[in-house]
Short mmCIF file of C-alpha atoms in Angstrom, two decimals:
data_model
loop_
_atom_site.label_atom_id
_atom_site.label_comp_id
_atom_site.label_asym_id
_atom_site.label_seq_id
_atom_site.Cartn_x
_atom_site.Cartn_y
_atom_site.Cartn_z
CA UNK A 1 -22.71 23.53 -36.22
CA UNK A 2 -22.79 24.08 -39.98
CA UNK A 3 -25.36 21.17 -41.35
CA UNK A 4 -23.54 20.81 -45.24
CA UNK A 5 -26.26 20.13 -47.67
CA UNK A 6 -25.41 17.21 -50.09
CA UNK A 7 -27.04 16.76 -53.81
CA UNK A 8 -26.89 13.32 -55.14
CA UNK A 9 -25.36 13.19 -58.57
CA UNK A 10 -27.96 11.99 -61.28
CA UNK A 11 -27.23 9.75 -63.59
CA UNK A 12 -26.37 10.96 -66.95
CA UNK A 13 -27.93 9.49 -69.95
CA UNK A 14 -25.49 7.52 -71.61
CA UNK A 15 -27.75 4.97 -73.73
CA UNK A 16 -26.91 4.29 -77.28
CA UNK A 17 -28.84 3.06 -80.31
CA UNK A 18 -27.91 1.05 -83.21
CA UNK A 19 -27.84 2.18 -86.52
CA UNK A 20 -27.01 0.30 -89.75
CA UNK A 21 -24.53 1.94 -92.23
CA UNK A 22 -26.13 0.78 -96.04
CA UNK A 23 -22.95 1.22 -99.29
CA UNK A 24 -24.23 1.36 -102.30
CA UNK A 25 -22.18 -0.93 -104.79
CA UNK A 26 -22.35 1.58 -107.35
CA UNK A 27 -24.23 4.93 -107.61
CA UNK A 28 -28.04 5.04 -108.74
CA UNK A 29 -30.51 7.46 -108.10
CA UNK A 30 -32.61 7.25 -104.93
CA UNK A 31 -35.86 6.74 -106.62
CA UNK A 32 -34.39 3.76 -108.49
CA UNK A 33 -32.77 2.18 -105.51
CA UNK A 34 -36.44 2.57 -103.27
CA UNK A 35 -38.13 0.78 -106.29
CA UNK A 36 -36.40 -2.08 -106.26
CA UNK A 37 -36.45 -2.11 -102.27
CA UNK A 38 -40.22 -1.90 -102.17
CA UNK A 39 -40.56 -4.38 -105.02
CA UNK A 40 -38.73 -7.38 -103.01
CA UNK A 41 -40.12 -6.44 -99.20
CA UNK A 42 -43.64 -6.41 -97.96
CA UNK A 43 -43.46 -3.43 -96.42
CA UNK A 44 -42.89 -0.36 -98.49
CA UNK A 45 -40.92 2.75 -98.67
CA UNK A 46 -42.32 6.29 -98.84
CA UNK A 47 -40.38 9.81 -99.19
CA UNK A 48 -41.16 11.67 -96.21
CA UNK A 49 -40.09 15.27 -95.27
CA UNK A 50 -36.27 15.81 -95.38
CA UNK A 51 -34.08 16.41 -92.33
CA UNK A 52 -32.86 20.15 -92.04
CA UNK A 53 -29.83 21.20 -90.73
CA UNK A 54 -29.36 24.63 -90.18
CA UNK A 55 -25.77 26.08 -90.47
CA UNK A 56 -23.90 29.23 -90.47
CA UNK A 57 -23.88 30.01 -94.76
CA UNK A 58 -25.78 27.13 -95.76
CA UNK A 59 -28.77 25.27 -94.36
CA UNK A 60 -28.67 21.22 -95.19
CA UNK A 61 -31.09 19.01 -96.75
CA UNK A 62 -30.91 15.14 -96.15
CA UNK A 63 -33.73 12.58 -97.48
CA UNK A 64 -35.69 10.62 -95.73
CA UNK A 65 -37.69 7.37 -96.90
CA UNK A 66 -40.22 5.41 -94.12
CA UNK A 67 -41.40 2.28 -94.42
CA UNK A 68 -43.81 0.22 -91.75
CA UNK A 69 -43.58 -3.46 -91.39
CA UNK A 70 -46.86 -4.87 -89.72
CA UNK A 71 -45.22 -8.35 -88.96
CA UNK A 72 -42.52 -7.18 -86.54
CA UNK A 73 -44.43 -3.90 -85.96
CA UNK A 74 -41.21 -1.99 -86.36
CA UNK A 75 -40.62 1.54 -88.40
CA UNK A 76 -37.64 1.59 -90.69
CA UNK A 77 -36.01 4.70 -91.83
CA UNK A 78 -33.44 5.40 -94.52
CA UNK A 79 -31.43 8.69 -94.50
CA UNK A 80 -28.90 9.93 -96.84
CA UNK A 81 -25.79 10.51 -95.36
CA UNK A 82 -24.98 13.26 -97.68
CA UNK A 83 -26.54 16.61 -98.26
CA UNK A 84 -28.73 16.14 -101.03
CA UNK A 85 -29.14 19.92 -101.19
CA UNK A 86 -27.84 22.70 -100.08
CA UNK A 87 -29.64 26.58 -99.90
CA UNK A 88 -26.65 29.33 -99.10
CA UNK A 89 -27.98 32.12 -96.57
CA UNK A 90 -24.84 34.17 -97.16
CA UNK A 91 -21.67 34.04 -98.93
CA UNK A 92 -18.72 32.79 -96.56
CA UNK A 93 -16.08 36.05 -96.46
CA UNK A 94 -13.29 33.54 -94.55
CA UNK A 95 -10.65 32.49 -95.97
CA UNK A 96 -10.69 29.14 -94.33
CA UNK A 97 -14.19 28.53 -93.15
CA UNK A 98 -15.16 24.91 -91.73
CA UNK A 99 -18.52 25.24 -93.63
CA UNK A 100 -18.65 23.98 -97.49
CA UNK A 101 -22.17 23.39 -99.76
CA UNK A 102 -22.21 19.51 -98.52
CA UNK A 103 -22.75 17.97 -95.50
CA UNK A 104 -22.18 14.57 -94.05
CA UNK A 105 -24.23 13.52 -91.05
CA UNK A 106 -21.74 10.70 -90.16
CA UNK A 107 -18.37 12.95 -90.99
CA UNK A 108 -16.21 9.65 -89.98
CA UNK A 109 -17.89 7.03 -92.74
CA UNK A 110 -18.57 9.32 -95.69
CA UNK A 111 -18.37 6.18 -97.76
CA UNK A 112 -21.88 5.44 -96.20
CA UNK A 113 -24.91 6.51 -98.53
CA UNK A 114 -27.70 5.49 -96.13
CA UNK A 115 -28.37 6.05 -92.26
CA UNK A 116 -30.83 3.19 -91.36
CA UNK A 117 -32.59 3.47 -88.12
CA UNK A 118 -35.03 1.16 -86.29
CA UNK A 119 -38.09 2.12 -84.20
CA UNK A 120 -37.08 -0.80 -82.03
CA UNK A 121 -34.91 -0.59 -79.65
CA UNK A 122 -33.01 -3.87 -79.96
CA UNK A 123 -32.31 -2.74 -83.88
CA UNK A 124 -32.05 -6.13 -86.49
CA UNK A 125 -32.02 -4.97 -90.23
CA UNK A 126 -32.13 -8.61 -91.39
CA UNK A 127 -35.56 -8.21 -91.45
CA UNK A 128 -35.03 -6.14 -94.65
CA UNK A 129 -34.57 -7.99 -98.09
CA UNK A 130 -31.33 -5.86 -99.61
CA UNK A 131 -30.53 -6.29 -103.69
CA UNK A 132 -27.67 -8.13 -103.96
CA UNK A 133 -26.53 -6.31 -106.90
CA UNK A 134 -26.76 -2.76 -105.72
CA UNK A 135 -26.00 -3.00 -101.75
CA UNK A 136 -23.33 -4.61 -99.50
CA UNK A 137 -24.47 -6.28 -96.19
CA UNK A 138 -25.95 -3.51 -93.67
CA UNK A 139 -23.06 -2.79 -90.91
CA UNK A 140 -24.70 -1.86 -87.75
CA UNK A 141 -22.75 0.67 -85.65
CA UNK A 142 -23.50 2.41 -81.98
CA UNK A 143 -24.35 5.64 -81.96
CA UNK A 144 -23.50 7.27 -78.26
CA UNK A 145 -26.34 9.60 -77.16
CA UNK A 146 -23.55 12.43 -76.91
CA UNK A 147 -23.34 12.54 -80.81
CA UNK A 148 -25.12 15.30 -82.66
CA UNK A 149 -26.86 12.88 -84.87
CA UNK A 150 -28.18 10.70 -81.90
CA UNK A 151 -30.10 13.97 -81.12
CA UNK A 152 -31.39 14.31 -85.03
CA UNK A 153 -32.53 10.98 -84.78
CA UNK A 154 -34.41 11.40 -81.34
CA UNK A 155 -35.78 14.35 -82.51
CA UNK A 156 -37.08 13.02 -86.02
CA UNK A 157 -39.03 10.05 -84.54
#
């Protein structure tokens, strides 16, 4: 008699993480925007290395600002949702290529400026002091572990 040989099915990872999505009221530059941020929070905002995204004609450049609150001990990070630059590698020869010079890293809410992520796992941006006058309220939104960017994120931390 044939003994079959059974394999137990693993779990798949399916945990998410919350994000908040931060709209700008109207445009400003980034500098100006991280000035007043750091100037009404306790914890501060530095420009750290950009997120790279490499792609067929065009490799992707998103910014990145950090900032460490001691009080909750949690790491904040803001990242533009938009390409802030973009170097072509070679020039497209397709008539209708998928690629163009900017990238979104949330393709469904391009009307977000900002990624915000949270060291923490429970994620609560009202921690964060926003300027009325430049920001609307933070909306948080779950990002499934099968999305590209969940995988940027990880990998970034």
């Amino acid at each position: 008699m044939k003994i079959k040989k059974q394999f137990l099915k693993l779990e798949e990872d399916h945990t998410e993480i919350t994000i908040g999505l931060v709209r700008l009221i109207k445009t400003i530059p980034e500098h100006e925007l991280f000035f007043i941020l750091n100037k009404i929070n306790d914890f501060k905002f530095k420009r750290i290395n950009d997120i790279k995204i490499k792609g067929e004609y065009f490799d992707y450049y998103f910014s990145r600002y950090q900032a460490y609150d001691k009080y909750s001990k949690n790491c904040y990070s803001f990242i533009s949702n938009k390409s802030i630059r973009s170097d072509q590698k070679k020039v497209q020869n397709q008539l209708f290529s998928d690629e163009s010079n900017i990238k979104f890293l949330l393709n469904l809410h391009q009307d977000a400026d900002y990624i915000l992520t949270n060291s923490d796992m429970f994620a609560d941006f009202s921690l964060i002091l926003l300027p009325e006058n430049f920001v609307f309220q933070i909306q948080e939104y779950l990002l499934s572990s099968e999305e590209e960017l969940y995988q940027l994120i990880q990998y970034y931390e």
